[in-house]
XYZ file of C-alpha atoms in Angstrom:
529
model
C -2.373 69.338 12.466
C -1.797 66.858 9.640
C 1.936 66.725 10.465
C 1.641 65.925 14.171
C -1.553 63.962 14.740
C -1.054 60.419 16.076
C -3.658 57.652 15.718
C -4.083 55.326 18.713
C -6.217 52.196 18.676
C -6.999 52.555 22.398
C -8.619 55.980 22.192
C -11.211 57.743 20.092
C -9.901 59.550 17.025
C -8.859 63.089 17.902
C -10.372 64.686 14.801
C -13.590 64.768 12.809
C -14.185 64.701 9.078
C -14.917 68.415 9.238
C -11.406 69.062 10.584
C -9.746 67.516 7.563
C -9.210 69.398 4.305
C -12.056 68.674 1.883
C -9.649 67.015 -0.532
C -9.019 64.260 1.996
C -12.525 64.054 3.419
C -13.551 60.865 1.648
C -10.643 59.436 -0.341
C -8.230 59.728 2.592
C -10.533 58.689 5.430
C -11.760 55.613 3.558
C -8.163 54.378 3.296
C -7.539 55.338 6.926
C -10.178 52.937 8.262
C -8.114 49.973 7.066
C -5.056 51.144 9.017
C -6.356 52.684 12.240
C -6.410 49.406 14.129
C -3.408 47.697 12.536
C -0.838 48.992 15.089
C -0.958 50.632 18.498
C 0.442 53.926 17.206
C 0.959 55.152 13.681
C 1.816 58.752 12.663
C -0.798 60.194 10.357
C 2.009 61.255 7.984
C 2.820 57.556 7.506
C -0.844 56.648 7.050
C -1.253 59.364 4.418
C 1.566 57.792 2.411
C -0.591 54.676 2.088
C -2.475 56.489 -0.664
C -0.008 57.034 -3.551
C 0.348 60.700 -4.412
C 0.500 60.100 -8.141
C -3.041 58.678 -8.225
C -4.522 61.639 -6.345
C -6.128 64.465 -8.324
C -4.087 67.666 -8.367
C -4.477 69.809 -5.271
C -7.767 71.700 -5.126
C -8.981 69.976 -8.291
C -12.312 68.153 -8.090
C -12.367 64.419 -8.657
C -13.430 63.485 -12.209
C -15.819 60.522 -12.326
C -17.019 59.233 -15.688
C -19.751 56.591 -15.966
C -20.437 54.679 -19.180
C -24.102 53.709 -19.335
C -27.199 55.675 -18.332
C -29.325 52.761 -17.177
C -30.373 52.085 -13.620
C -26.842 50.989 -12.663
C -25.095 54.041 -14.105
C -27.643 56.483 -12.713
C -27.550 54.936 -9.233
C -23.741 55.013 -9.238
C -23.742 58.682 -10.236
C -26.142 59.741 -7.504
C -24.250 57.702 -4.910
C -20.961 59.254 -5.996
C -22.547 62.683 -5.575
C -23.632 61.803 -2.022
C -20.076 60.659 -1.275
C -18.234 63.592 -2.817
C -20.119 66.897 -3.081
C -17.422 68.509 -5.245
C -16.698 65.807 -7.833
C -17.259 66.368 -11.549
C -19.570 63.506 -12.572
C -20.428 62.683 -16.188
C -22.686 59.927 -17.553
C -22.230 58.803 -21.154
C -25.209 56.998 -22.700
C -25.898 55.685 -26.198
C -29.664 56.120 -26.036
C -31.270 59.534 -26.405
C -33.177 59.073 -23.127
C -31.892 59.084 -19.547
C -32.584 56.112 -17.258
C -35.924 54.364 -17.588
C -37.370 51.086 -16.306
C -36.511 48.340 -18.785
C -38.420 45.916 -16.577
C -41.534 48.023 -17.132
C -41.445 47.841 -20.940
C -43.827 44.854 -21.276
C -46.366 46.619 -19.055
C -46.233 49.864 -21.025
C -46.539 47.803 -24.206
C -49.630 45.996 -22.888
C -51.242 49.236 -21.722
C -51.191 48.280 -18.049
C -48.804 51.213 -17.535
C -50.186 54.434 -18.954
C -47.362 55.236 -21.405
C -43.740 54.544 -22.250
C -42.826 57.989 -20.936
C -44.120 56.973 -17.517
C -41.131 54.625 -17.275
C -38.627 57.497 -17.183
C -37.000 57.683 -13.756
C -35.811 61.297 -13.752
C -35.787 64.248 -16.107
C -32.601 65.905 -17.332
C -32.974 68.770 -14.863
C -32.859 66.335 -11.933
C -29.506 65.032 -13.150
C -27.844 68.258 -14.167
C -29.271 70.886 -11.815
C -30.338 68.995 -8.686
C -27.464 66.476 -8.590
C -24.955 68.322 -10.784
C -24.425 65.233 -12.967
C -23.562 66.032 -16.571
C -25.369 63.933 -19.188
C -23.882 63.089 -22.584
C -26.685 61.188 -24.270
C -26.419 59.857 -27.791
C -22.679 59.245 -27.397
C -20.855 55.904 -27.630
C -17.711 55.142 -25.633
C -15.287 53.615 -28.129
C -11.931 53.331 -26.369
C -10.304 53.561 -22.934
C -6.738 54.836 -22.611
C -5.872 53.255 -19.274
C -2.454 54.929 -19.141
C -3.577 58.501 -19.768
C -6.948 57.885 -18.098
C -8.971 59.106 -21.043
C -12.199 57.853 -22.586
C -12.732 58.334 -26.337
C -16.314 59.041 -27.452
C -18.158 59.090 -30.761
C -21.480 60.852 -31.255
C -23.931 58.391 -32.764
C -25.830 60.728 -35.074
C -22.855 62.396 -36.823
C -19.636 60.625 -35.805
C -18.191 63.620 -33.943
C -15.359 62.663 -31.590
C -14.480 63.791 -28.075
C -12.291 62.730 -25.166
C -13.080 62.747 -21.463
C -10.393 62.579 -18.792
C -11.212 60.662 -15.634
C -9.849 59.857 -12.209
C -12.434 57.081 -11.698
C -14.262 55.277 -14.494
C -17.374 53.137 -13.960
C -18.485 50.742 -16.692
C -22.240 50.191 -16.609
C -22.469 49.123 -20.243
C -25.324 46.659 -19.655
C -26.221 43.854 -22.023
C -27.727 43.443 -25.470
C -30.513 41.254 -26.760
C -29.493 38.806 -29.475
C -31.261 37.230 -32.428
C -31.161 33.577 -33.384
C -28.855 32.923 -36.340
C -31.649 31.545 -38.519
C -32.673 32.329 -42.055
C -34.848 35.446 -42.161
C -33.793 36.836 -38.787
C -33.159 40.250 -40.343
C -36.549 40.624 -42.030
C -38.673 43.640 -41.182
C -40.980 42.569 -38.378
C -38.388 40.698 -36.298
C -37.748 42.393 -32.965
C -35.298 41.829 -30.102
C -36.747 43.307 -26.911
C -34.338 45.402 -24.844
C -34.888 49.131 -25.342
C -37.831 51.509 -25.240
C -37.217 52.357 -28.881
C -37.361 48.675 -29.837
C -40.637 48.045 -28.020
C -42.199 51.188 -29.494
C -41.169 49.991 -32.963
C -42.866 46.648 -32.247
C -46.061 48.428 -31.164
C -46.037 50.589 -34.302
C -45.452 47.566 -36.529
C -48.357 45.667 -34.987
C -50.635 48.666 -35.492
C -49.538 49.214 -39.102
C -49.945 45.567 -40.085
C -53.074 45.055 -37.984
C -51.315 42.008 -36.603
C -53.405 39.047 -35.573
C -50.675 36.630 -34.493
C -47.101 36.931 -33.221
C -44.418 34.308 -32.645
C -42.402 34.720 -29.434
C -39.099 32.847 -29.552
C -37.924 31.993 -26.062
C -39.977 31.348 -22.932
C -37.783 32.848 -20.248
C -38.740 35.896 -18.198
C -38.816 38.439 -21.027
C -40.442 36.094 -23.529
C -43.137 35.097 -21.052
C -43.860 38.713 -20.083
C -44.171 39.671 -23.759
C -46.453 36.700 -24.473
C -48.787 37.872 -21.713
C -48.610 41.488 -22.935
C -49.531 40.422 -26.471
C -52.516 38.447 -25.196
C -53.638 41.527 -23.252
C -53.619 43.353 -26.601
C -55.880 40.596 -27.992
C -53.141 39.265 -30.282
C -52.711 35.504 -30.718
C -49.376 34.095 -29.567
C -47.356 31.042 -30.465
C -44.350 30.658 -28.180
C -41.399 28.398 -28.982
C -38.817 27.227 -26.459
C -35.910 24.891 -27.196
C -36.032 23.152 -23.793
C -38.973 21.035 -22.585
C -40.526 23.624 -20.228
C -40.931 27.388 -19.830
C -38.927 29.587 -17.401
C -36.024 27.097 -17.333
C -33.579 29.435 -15.574
C -35.698 30.068 -12.472
C -38.062 27.065 -12.133
C -37.942 23.298 -12.176
C -40.267 21.708 -14.760
C -42.832 20.644 -12.144
C -43.162 24.243 -10.935
C -43.025 25.796 -14.411
C -45.878 23.559 -15.558
C -48.184 25.423 -13.158
C -47.405 28.694 -14.930
C -47.636 27.159 -18.396
C -51.088 25.759 -17.619
C -52.251 29.261 -16.682
C -50.727 30.652 -19.879
C -52.598 28.077 -21.925
C -55.833 29.110 -20.201
C -55.106 32.644 -21.410
C -54.627 31.504 -24.992
C -50.869 31.066 -25.435
C -49.955 28.217 -27.800
C -46.692 26.634 -26.637
C -44.197 24.694 -28.747
C -41.754 23.272 -26.214
C -38.596 21.351 -27.000
C -38.790 22.989 -30.420
C -36.418 24.881 -32.704
C -37.157 27.750 -35.056
C -35.755 26.810 -38.446
C -36.698 29.744 -40.631
C -38.543 33.064 -40.667
C -40.540 33.663 -43.830
C -41.383 37.002 -45.439
C -43.751 38.400 -48.066
C -43.452 41.872 -49.568
C -40.427 42.515 -47.365
C -42.194 41.796 -44.080
C -42.518 38.781 -41.808
C -45.255 36.412 -42.904
C -44.540 33.222 -40.972
C -42.146 30.953 -39.085
C -41.080 27.354 -39.459
C -40.924 25.519 -36.130
C -39.744 21.893 -36.250
C -40.787 21.619 -39.881
C -44.258 23.091 -39.404
C -45.312 26.435 -40.919
C -47.146 29.035 -38.855
C -48.515 32.281 -40.272
C -47.528 35.244 -38.094
C -47.275 39.008 -38.560
C -44.219 39.567 -36.358
C -41.541 37.689 -34.443
C -40.283 38.660 -30.987
C -36.833 37.262 -30.177
C -36.302 36.735 -26.436
C -33.574 34.124 -26.457
C -30.385 35.450 -24.916
C -28.938 38.578 -23.353
C -25.215 39.080 -23.873
C -23.069 41.305 -21.599
C -21.607 44.333 -23.395
C -17.893 43.833 -22.806
C -16.229 45.074 -26.023
C -14.994 48.266 -24.355
C -13.567 46.261 -21.441
C -11.946 43.675 -23.718
C -10.270 46.355 -25.823
C -8.849 47.847 -22.623
C -7.613 44.349 -21.663
C -9.692 44.172 -18.515
C -10.126 40.644 -17.175
C -13.295 38.760 -18.063
C -14.756 35.823 -16.142
C -15.670 32.329 -17.275
C -19.242 33.383 -18.111
C -18.083 36.219 -20.365
C -18.837 39.127 -18.027
C -16.356 41.620 -16.601
C -14.537 40.287 -13.554
C -14.575 42.458 -10.404
C -13.663 42.199 -6.732
C -15.994 42.996 -3.849
C -15.284 46.730 -4.251
C -16.542 46.370 -7.859
C -13.027 47.164 -9.080
C -11.906 45.584 -12.337
C -8.408 44.271 -13.010
C -7.232 47.837 -13.684
C -6.934 50.487 -10.939
C -9.655 53.119 -10.839
C -11.931 51.303 -13.315
C -15.106 49.774 -11.873
C -17.815 47.643 -13.488
C -21.430 47.094 -12.418
C -24.721 45.648 -13.577
C -25.510 43.379 -16.510
C -21.995 43.565 -17.990
C -20.401 41.985 -14.904
C -20.233 38.579 -13.290
C -21.729 38.385 -9.801
C -20.773 36.182 -6.880
C -23.602 33.717 -6.220
C -23.809 33.201 -2.462
C -25.670 29.914 -2.921
C -23.562 28.074 -5.507
C -20.391 30.016 -4.577
C -19.620 30.638 -8.240
C -19.466 33.750 -10.396
C -22.494 33.980 -12.687
C -24.500 36.361 -14.882
C -27.533 37.292 -12.781
C -28.390 40.429 -14.806
C -31.053 41.637 -12.376
C -31.968 45.247 -11.613
C -31.726 44.589 -7.871
C -28.185 43.265 -8.307
C -27.239 46.204 -10.509
C -28.338 48.927 -8.085
C -26.581 47.344 -5.102
C -23.365 47.028 -7.092
C -23.850 50.639 -8.207
C -24.037 51.885 -4.612
C -20.706 50.199 -3.903
C -18.964 51.402 -7.067
C -20.330 54.932 -6.748
C -19.069 55.156 -3.167
C -15.626 53.763 -3.938
C -15.133 55.725 -7.161
C -15.708 58.903 -5.141
C -13.173 57.931 -2.489
C -15.389 56.144 0.019
C -15.191 52.541 1.154
C -17.899 49.964 0.482
C -18.099 46.302 -0.454
C -20.559 44.073 -2.298
C -20.869 40.572 -0.881
C -22.820 38.840 -3.621
C -26.400 37.851 -4.372
C -28.747 34.886 -4.129
C -30.287 35.775 -7.486
C -33.734 36.146 -5.946
C -36.217 37.158 -8.615
C -39.937 37.448 -9.185
C -42.398 37.969 -12.018
C -46.160 38.130 -12.377
C -47.629 36.073 -15.225
C -51.303 35.493 -16.027
C -52.360 36.391 -12.486
C -49.699 34.244 -10.809
C -46.809 35.439 -8.672
C -43.699 33.463 -9.585
C -40.602 33.810 -7.414
C -37.378 31.916 -6.859
C -33.774 32.040 -5.748
C -30.912 29.600 -5.962
C -30.176 27.120 -8.745
C -32.749 24.890 -10.359
C -32.431 21.192 -9.521
C -30.892 20.497 -12.932
C -28.218 23.172 -12.481
C -27.533 22.131 -8.886
C -26.962 18.556 -10.014
C -24.668 19.679 -12.843
C -22.372 21.554 -10.459
C -22.323 18.743 -7.923
C -24.661 19.988 -5.192
C -27.150 17.080 -5.477
C -29.854 18.833 -3.417
C -32.713 17.334 -1.465
C -36.071 18.943 -2.207
C -39.741 18.863 -1.294
C -42.825 20.458 -2.823
C -46.004 21.283 -0.911
C -49.131 23.311 -1.582
C -50.552 25.383 1.261
C -52.902 28.320 1.660
C -52.170 31.971 2.280
C -54.954 32.072 4.931
C -56.728 29.683 7.270
C -59.221 27.419 5.542
C -62.281 28.956 7.162
C -61.377 32.517 6.202
C -62.519 33.659 2.733
C -60.019 34.836 0.151
C -57.189 32.386 0.796
C -55.143 31.335 -2.248
C -53.166 28.202 -2.951
C -49.403 28.692 -2.786
C -47.053 25.979 -4.048
C -43.618 26.012 -2.420
C -40.534 24.015 -3.365
C -37.530 24.116 -1.048
C -34.041 22.692 -1.583
C -31.226 22.030 0.854
C -27.750 20.551 0.896
C -28.002 16.833 1.830
C -24.821 17.021 3.923
C -25.316 20.016 6.205
C -28.907 21.075 5.514
C -27.881 24.483 4.138
C -30.757 26.207 2.323
C -29.982 26.075 -1.405
C -33.094 27.483 -3.010
C -36.812 28.068 -3.135
C -39.441 28.248 -5.866
C -42.918 29.633 -5.210
C -45.980 29.916 -7.458
C -49.411 31.259 -6.444
C -51.888 34.057 -6.902
C -50.548 35.904 -3.875
C -47.785 35.741 -1.286
C -44.994 34.232 -3.389
C -42.788 37.310 -3.721
C -42.482 38.335 -0.064
C -41.951 34.738 1.032
C -39.192 34.348 -1.564
C -37.479 37.377 -0.029
C -37.800 35.758 3.403
C -36.272 32.438 2.328
C -33.648 34.223 0.242
C -32.468 35.954 3.408
C -31.931 32.529 4.955
C -29.907 31.495 1.898
C -27.924 34.730 1.966
C -26.975 34.147 5.598
C -26.093 30.485 5.030
C -28.834 29.216 7.357
C -29.761 25.555 7.581
C -33.237 24.305 6.802
C -33.667 23.529 10.519
C -32.819 27.118 11.457
C -35.293 28.371 8.856
C -38.047 26.129 10.259
C -37.446 27.510 13.756
C -38.180 31.105 12.661
C -41.591 32.002 14.042
C -43.951 33.710 11.605
C -46.903 35.982 12.313
C -50.534 34.817 12.289
C -53.927 36.434 11.841
C -56.948 34.785 10.165
C -57.431 37.533 7.547
C -53.701 37.711 6.754
C -51.711 34.548 7.389
C -52.144 30.968 8.643
C -50.637 29.622 11.863
C -48.307 27.409 9.853
C -46.920 29.354 6.929
C -46.512 27.347 3.684
C -42.748 27.967 3.812
C -42.606 26.566 7.355
C -44.649 23.507 6.325
C -42.267 22.934 3.402
C -39.261 23.300 5.716
C -40.726 20.730 8.139
C -41.245 18.274 5.279
C -37.699 18.810 4.021
C -36.274 18.245 7.525
C -38.084 14.903 7.691
C -36.573 13.931 4.375
C -33.124 15.100 5.468
C -33.364 13.160 8.739
C -34.484 10.040 6.892
C -31.500 10.275 4.564
C -29.096 10.696 7.479
C -30.653 7.709 9.276
C -30.174 5.530 6.186
C -26.516 6.499 5.958
C -25.726 5.636 9.596
C -24.806 1.920 9.810
C -26.326 -0.238 12.504
C -23.929 -0.753 15.429
C -24.617 -4.518 15.168
C -23.895 -4.747 11.445
C -20.703 -6.651 10.786
C -19.999 -7.334 14.495
C -19.364 -10.773 15.983
C -20.580 -12.168 19.301
C -18.177 -11.791 22.165
């Protein structure tokens, strides 16, 4: 059958996946889809030669897939690879002793809003190894990739034991690491960088042991702000320092961030904005205070939430290409610069569909979508990742905060020069009880009206509306097209004119006014005839 079958673009394929030997079922057919319609007739023998024999596993041998990193990206890739190839040998290597857990949930387990840290675990070991037949090697560090022999060298963290794993496909899901400011005293006991469950548990234990009354949080981005709220929920005083003039600088413009900061102040957070930490002081070997812009503050612990750096040492040693932002460079199949090595999640650079640049989004939603693509392709399937808008959301002090696209400052720096408007509407009609104010900021390109971003802050309704506007940005819609989308209405649920629609109408008026100003009068500069 495989020697004589002919593929014709004018007729349905004369075979099914079940008719093809299991070895070819996914790796062969995925390559076939790119060739079926390239010519009128093509012998299948010729098509099969498209896939080089030397890169195929030996006959009747299962595909060996090794994944470095047991976070949400690595776990998702493993399960997707299993769905794609039921016979593959899949191994996950992870440095932590635990399988995948929700890093995003750590502040909520710390505050007590989530019952326990253990509740954050996604799956138990049995679900990996028995249900999905995915082998776990936890407590092991990947130290070297032999790209020629296709081998991964490992070192066991607790005793230094060494081992090698052979692979046909390798997926790097090495994540990112929290960093500490290079200031005097940064290594004192009582200074914590928040990234792992172990680190947050150590912080909780330290606060209990010292009966902490006040903590300094350095950095007022997403993680720093979540930890400041969690500390206040534990009745601990917080002083929060941020080097730029406003909180949440990556996702919000200052006028929108000020709404969140005001709520944080109402909940007791003391902010020091536009400030630098100069020194961390200690007494009896433990943190006793910080110096911020020359002023001393007594604290019992310091939480560093300043920067997350992609873990790329393994990739650099293997001479894989890195991007301008320092993450691993991939194509839309999540392939790196070396055949059969993929990279996903926080260690990679992601194509931003709004700015059309490669950036470090480092979001769980980005990671899992990249993982689906890499897991499929590593197992012989065919899938592509087309980029992200960076849409993100967080809940702080009772406010939903959501955004996508660049801030105005970033947009201006890269030459987009956006037009923007800000309005405040209600999530329900005025006469119906329970409506909440929702502040919406929209941005568009001044030349073609393309939606460039949105920022939303309110007690309800911000997150789902951000998803809605992000879809418009993802599809490259104009602000006029967004305004024309009809939204649902019911007095208990939504107003006739949604706040996003009202903002879009206001932005269209501003866009039209700008265009009118730029069009010269037909009489200007003309002479009488």
